[in-house]
mmCIF file of C-alpha atoms in Angstrom:
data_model
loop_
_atom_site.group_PDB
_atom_site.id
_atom_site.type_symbol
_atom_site.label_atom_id
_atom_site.label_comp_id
_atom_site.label_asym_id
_atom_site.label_seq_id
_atom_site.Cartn_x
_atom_site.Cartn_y
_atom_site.Cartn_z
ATOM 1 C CA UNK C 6 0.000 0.000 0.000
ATOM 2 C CA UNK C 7 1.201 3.645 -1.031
ATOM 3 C CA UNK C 8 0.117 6.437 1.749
ATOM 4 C CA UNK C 9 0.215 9.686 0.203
ATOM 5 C CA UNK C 10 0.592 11.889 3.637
ATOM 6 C CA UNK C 11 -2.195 14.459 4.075
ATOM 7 C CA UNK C 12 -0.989 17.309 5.680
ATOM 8 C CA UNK C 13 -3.290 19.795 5.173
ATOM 9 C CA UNK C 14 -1.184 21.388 1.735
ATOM 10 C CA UNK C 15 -3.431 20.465 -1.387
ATOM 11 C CA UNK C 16 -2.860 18.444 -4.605
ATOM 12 C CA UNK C 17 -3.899 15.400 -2.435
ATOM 13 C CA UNK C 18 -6.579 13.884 -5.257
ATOM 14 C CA UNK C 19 -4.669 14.697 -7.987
ATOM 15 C CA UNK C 20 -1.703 13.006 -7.059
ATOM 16 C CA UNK C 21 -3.692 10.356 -5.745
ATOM 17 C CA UNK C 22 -5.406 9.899 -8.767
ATOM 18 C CA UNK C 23 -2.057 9.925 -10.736
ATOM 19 C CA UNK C 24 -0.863 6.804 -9.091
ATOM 20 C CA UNK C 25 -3.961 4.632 -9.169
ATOM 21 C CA UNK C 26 -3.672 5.950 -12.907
ATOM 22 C CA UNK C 27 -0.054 3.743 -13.035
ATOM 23 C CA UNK C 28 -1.728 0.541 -11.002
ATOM 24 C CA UNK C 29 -1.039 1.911 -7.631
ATOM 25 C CA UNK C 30 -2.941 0.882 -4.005
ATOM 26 C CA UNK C 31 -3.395 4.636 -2.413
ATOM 27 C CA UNK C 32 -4.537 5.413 1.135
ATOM 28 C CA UNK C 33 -4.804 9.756 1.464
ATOM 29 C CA UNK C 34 -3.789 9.407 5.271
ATOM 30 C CA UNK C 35 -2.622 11.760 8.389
ATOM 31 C CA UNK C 36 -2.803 8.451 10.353
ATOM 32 C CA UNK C 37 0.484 8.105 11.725
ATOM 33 C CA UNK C 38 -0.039 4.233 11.988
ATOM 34 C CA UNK C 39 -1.286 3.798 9.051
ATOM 35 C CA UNK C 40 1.676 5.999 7.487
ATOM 36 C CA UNK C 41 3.719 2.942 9.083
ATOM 37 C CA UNK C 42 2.214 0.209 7.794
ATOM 38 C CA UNK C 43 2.425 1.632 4.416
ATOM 39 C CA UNK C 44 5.094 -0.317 1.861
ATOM 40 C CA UNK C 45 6.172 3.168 0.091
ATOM 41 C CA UNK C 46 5.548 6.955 1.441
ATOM 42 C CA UNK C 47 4.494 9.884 -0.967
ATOM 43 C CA UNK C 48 4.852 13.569 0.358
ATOM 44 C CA UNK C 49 3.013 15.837 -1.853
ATOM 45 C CA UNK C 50 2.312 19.475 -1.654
ATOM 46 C CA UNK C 51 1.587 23.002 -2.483
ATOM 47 C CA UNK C 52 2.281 26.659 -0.554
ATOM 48 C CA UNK C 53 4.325 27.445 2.198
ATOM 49 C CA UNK C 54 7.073 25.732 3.873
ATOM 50 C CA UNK C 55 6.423 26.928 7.368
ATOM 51 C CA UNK C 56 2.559 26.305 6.710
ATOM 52 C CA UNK C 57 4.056 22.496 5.812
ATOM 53 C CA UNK C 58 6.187 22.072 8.185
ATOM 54 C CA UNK C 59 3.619 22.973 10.935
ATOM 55 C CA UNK C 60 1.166 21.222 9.496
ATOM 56 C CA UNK C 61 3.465 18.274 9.802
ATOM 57 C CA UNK C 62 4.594 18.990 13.999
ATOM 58 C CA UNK C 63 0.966 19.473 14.309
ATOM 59 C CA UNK C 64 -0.753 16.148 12.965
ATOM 60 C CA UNK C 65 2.396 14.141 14.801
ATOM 61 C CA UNK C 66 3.380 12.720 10.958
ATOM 62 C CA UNK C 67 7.268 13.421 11.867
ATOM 63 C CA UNK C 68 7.682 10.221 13.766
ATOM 64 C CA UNK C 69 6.195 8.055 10.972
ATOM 65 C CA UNK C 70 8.216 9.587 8.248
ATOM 66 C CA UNK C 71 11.796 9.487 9.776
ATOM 67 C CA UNK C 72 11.038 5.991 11.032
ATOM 68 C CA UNK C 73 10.012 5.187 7.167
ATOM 69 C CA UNK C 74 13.248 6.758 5.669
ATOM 70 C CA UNK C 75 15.186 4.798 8.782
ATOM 71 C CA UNK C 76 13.857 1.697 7.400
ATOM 72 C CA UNK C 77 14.260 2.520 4.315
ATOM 73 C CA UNK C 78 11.238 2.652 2.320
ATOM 74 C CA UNK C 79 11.071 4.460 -0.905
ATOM 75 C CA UNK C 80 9.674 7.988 -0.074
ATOM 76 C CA UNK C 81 8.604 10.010 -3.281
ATOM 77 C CA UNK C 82 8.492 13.983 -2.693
ATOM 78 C CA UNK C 83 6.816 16.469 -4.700
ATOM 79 C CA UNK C 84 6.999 19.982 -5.284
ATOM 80 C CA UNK C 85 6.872 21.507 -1.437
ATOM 81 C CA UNK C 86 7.509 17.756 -0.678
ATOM 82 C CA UNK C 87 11.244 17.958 -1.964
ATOM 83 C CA UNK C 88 11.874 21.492 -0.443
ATOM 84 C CA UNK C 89 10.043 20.012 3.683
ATOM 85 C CA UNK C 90 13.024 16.840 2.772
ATOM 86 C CA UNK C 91 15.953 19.957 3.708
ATOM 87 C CA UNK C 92 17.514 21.152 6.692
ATOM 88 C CA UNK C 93 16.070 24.527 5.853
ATOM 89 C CA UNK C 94 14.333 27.594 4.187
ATOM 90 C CA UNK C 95 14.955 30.979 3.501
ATOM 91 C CA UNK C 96 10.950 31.517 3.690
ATOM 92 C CA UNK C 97 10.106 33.516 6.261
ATOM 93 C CA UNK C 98 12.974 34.316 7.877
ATOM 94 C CA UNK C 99 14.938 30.548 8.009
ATOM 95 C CA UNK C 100 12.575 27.926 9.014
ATOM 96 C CA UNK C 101 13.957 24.455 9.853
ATOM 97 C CA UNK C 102 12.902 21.533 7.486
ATOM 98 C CA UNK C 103 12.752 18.071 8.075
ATOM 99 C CA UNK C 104 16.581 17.188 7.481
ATOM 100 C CA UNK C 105 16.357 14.430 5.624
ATOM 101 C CA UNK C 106 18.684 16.230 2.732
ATOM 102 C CA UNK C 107 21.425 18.354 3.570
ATOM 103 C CA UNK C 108 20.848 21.638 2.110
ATOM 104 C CA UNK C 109 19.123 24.781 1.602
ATOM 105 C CA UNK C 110 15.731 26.039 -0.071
ATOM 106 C CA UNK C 111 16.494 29.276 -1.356
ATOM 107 C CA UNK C 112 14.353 32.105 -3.715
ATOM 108 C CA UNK C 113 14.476 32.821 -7.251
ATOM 109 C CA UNK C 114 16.294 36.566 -7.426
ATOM 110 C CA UNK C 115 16.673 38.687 -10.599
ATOM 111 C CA UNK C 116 14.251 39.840 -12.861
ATOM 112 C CA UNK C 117 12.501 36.639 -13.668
ATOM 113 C CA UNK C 118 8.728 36.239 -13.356
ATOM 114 C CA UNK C 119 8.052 34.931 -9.632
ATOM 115 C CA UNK C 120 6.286 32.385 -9.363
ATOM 116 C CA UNK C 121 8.316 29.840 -11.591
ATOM 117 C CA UNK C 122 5.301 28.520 -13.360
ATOM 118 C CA UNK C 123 4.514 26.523 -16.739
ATOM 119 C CA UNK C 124 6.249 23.731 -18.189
ATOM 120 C CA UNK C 125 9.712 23.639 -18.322
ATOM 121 C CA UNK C 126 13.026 21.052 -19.431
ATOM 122 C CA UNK C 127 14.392 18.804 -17.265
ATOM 123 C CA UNK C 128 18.098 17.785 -17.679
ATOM 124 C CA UNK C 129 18.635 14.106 -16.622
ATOM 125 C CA UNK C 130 22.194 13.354 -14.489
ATOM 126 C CA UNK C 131 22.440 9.447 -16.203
ATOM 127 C CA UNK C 132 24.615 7.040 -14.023
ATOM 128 C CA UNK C 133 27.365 7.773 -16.700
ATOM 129 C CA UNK C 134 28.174 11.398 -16.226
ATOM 130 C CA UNK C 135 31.696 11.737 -15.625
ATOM 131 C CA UNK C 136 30.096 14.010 -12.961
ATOM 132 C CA UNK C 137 28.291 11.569 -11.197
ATOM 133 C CA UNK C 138 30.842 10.105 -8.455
ATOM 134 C CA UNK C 139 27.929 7.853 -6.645
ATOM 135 C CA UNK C 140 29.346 4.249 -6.137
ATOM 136 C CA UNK C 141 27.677 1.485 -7.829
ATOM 137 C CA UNK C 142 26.491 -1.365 -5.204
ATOM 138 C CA UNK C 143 24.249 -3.499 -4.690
ATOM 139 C CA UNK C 144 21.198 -1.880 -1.971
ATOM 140 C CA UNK C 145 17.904 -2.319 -1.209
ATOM 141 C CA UNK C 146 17.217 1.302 -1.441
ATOM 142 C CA UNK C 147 17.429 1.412 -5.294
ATOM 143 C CA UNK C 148 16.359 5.293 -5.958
ATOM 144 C CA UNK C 149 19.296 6.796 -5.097
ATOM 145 C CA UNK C 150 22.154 4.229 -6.694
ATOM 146 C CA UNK C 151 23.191 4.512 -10.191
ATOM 147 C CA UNK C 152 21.328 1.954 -11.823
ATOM 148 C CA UNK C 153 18.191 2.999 -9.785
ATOM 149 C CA UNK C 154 18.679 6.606 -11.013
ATOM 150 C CA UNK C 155 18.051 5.304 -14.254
ATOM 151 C CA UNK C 156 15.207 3.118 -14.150
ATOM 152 C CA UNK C 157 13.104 5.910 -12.746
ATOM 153 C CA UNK C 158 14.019 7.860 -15.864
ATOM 154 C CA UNK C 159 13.395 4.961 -18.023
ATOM 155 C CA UNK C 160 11.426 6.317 -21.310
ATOM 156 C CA UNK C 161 11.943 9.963 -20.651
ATOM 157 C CA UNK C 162 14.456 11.617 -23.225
ATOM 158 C CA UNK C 163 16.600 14.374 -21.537
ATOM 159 C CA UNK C 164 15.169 17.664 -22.427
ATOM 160 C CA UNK C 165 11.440 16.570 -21.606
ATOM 161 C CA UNK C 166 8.843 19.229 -20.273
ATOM 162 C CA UNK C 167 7.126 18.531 -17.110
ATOM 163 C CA UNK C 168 4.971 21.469 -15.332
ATOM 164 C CA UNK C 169 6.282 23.516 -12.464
ATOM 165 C CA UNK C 170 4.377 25.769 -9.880
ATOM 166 C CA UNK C 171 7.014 27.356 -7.080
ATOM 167 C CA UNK C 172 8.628 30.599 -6.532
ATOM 168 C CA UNK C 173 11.925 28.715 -4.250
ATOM 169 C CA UNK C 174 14.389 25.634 -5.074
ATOM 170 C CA UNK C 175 16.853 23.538 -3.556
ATOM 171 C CA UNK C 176 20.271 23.631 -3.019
ATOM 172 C CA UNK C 177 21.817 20.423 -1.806
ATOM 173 C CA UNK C 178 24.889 20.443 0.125
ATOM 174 C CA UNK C 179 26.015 17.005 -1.702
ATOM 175 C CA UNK C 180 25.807 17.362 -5.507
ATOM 176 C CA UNK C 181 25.962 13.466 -6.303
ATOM 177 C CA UNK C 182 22.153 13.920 -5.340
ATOM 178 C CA UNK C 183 21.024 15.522 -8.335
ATOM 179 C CA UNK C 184 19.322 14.083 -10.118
ATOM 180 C CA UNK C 185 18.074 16.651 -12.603
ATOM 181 C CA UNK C 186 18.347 20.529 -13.299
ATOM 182 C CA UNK C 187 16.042 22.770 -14.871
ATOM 183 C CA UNK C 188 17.366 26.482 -16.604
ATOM 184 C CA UNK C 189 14.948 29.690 -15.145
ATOM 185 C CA UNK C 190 17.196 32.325 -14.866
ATOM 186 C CA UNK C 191 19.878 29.841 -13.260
ATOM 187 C CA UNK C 192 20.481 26.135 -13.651
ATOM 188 C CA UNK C 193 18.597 24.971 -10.365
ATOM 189 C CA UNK C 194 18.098 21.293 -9.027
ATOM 190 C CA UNK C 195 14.500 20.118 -10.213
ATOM 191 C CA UNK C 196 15.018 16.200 -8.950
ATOM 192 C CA UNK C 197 17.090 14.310 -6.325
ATOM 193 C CA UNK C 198 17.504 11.085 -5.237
ATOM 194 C CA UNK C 199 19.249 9.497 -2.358
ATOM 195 C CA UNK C 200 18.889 5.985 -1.148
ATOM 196 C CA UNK C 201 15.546 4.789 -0.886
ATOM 197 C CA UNK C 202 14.392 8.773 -1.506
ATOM 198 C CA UNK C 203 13.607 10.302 -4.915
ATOM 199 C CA UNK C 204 11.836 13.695 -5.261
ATOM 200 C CA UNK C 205 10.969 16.557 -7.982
ATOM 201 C CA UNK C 206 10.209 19.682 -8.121
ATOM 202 C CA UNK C 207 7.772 19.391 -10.691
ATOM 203 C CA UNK C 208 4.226 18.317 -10.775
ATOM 204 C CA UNK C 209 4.400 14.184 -12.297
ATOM 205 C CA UNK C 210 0.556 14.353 -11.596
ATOM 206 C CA UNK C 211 0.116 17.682 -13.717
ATOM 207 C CA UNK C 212 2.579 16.730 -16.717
ATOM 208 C CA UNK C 213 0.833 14.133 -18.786
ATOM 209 C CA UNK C 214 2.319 10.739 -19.916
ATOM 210 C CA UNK C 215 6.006 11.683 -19.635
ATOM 211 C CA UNK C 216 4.719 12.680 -15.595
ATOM 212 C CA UNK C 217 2.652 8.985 -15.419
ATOM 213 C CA UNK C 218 5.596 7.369 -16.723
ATOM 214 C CA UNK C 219 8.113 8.716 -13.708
ATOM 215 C CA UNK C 220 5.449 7.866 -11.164
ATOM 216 C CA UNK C 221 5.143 4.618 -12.928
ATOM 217 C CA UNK C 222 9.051 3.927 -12.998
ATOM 218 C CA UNK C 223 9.370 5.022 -8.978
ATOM 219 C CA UNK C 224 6.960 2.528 -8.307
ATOM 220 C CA UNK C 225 9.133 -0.476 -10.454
ATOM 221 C CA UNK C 226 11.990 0.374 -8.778
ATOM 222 C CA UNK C 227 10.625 0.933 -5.077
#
């Protein structure tokens, strides 16, 4: 069973939706014990991080997830979802963030249009970048090795357009997490994955069959 966590931040039936779209099981849940039953964790999302964040203290949902990521079950983040996996934000003063990825959330600056919003490219890091330095080995948390990097882009061609909504991005303190970048004024990271984590800053549940097809490849490879 997939739990995507409902914490209060949107999107919930849409990306629900999405993944019973791809042949998923989906429970929308804010029951922590249910959250720990579940096989593979989804953290969706939309607005602010200190809203999230909150919303997260508030329902109790923090013990469930680190104990998920501890065990290592595959834990899909999107949009808000990949910035609430950092140590912290720049919104609103700092606020802390769950600390799961080293690294910062930070806002777009200059003179491009705030929010970040549309579709946009995606750049895919492939397991054979000479800029890649992540060992290949055998785990059972597949997302983040090499091999598992590129199952979950299996059937997207580099350059493909997926939809973004977000005025901040992520800036990881360990680059072998990147997993794709995205140009909007600067190059900025627009997926990671680590271990048994993999998240995006786009919308997979907004971007048609190239977005079905990455929820659809997390799911092989979780």
């Amino acid at each position: 069973m997939i739990a995507v966590i409902d914490y209060d931040t949107g999107n919930l039936k849409s990306v629900s939706k999405a993944l019973e779209a791809v042949g998923a099981k989906v429970e929308v849940t804010n029951d922590p014990r249910l959250i720990g039953r579940a096989e593979v964790l989804v953290l969706p999302g939309v607005g602010a991080f200190y809203r999230g964040m909150e919303n997260l203290k508030r329902l109790n949902l923090l013990p469930s997830i680190f104990e998920a990521v501890k065990e290592g079950k595959p834990l899909l983040g999107i949009c808000l979802g990949l910035q609430l996996l950092f140590t912290e934000s720049e919104e609103h003063g700092t606020c802390q963030g769950l600390d799961i990825i080293k690294g910062k959330v930070k806002k777009f600056q200059g003179k491009m249009k705030i929010p970040h919003m549309g579709w946009n490219q995606i750049r895919i890091q492939k397991s054979d970048d000479p800029q890649m330095r992540v060992p290949r080995r055998q785990t059972t948390r597949k997302c983040g090795c090499p091999e598992g990097r590129d199952q979950i882009f299996k059937g997207i061609p580099d350059g493909s357009y997926f939809y973004f909504v977000h005025s901040y991005y992520v800036v990881p303190d360990d680059k072998n997490v990147i997993a794709a970048t995205t140009e909007y004024g600067i190059e900025f990271t627009s997926a990671i994955a680590k271990d048994n984590i993999f998240a995006v800053q786009f919308h997979p549940e907004k971007s048609g069959e190239l977005g079905l097809k990455i929820l659809e490849n997390f799911l092989n490879v979780s």
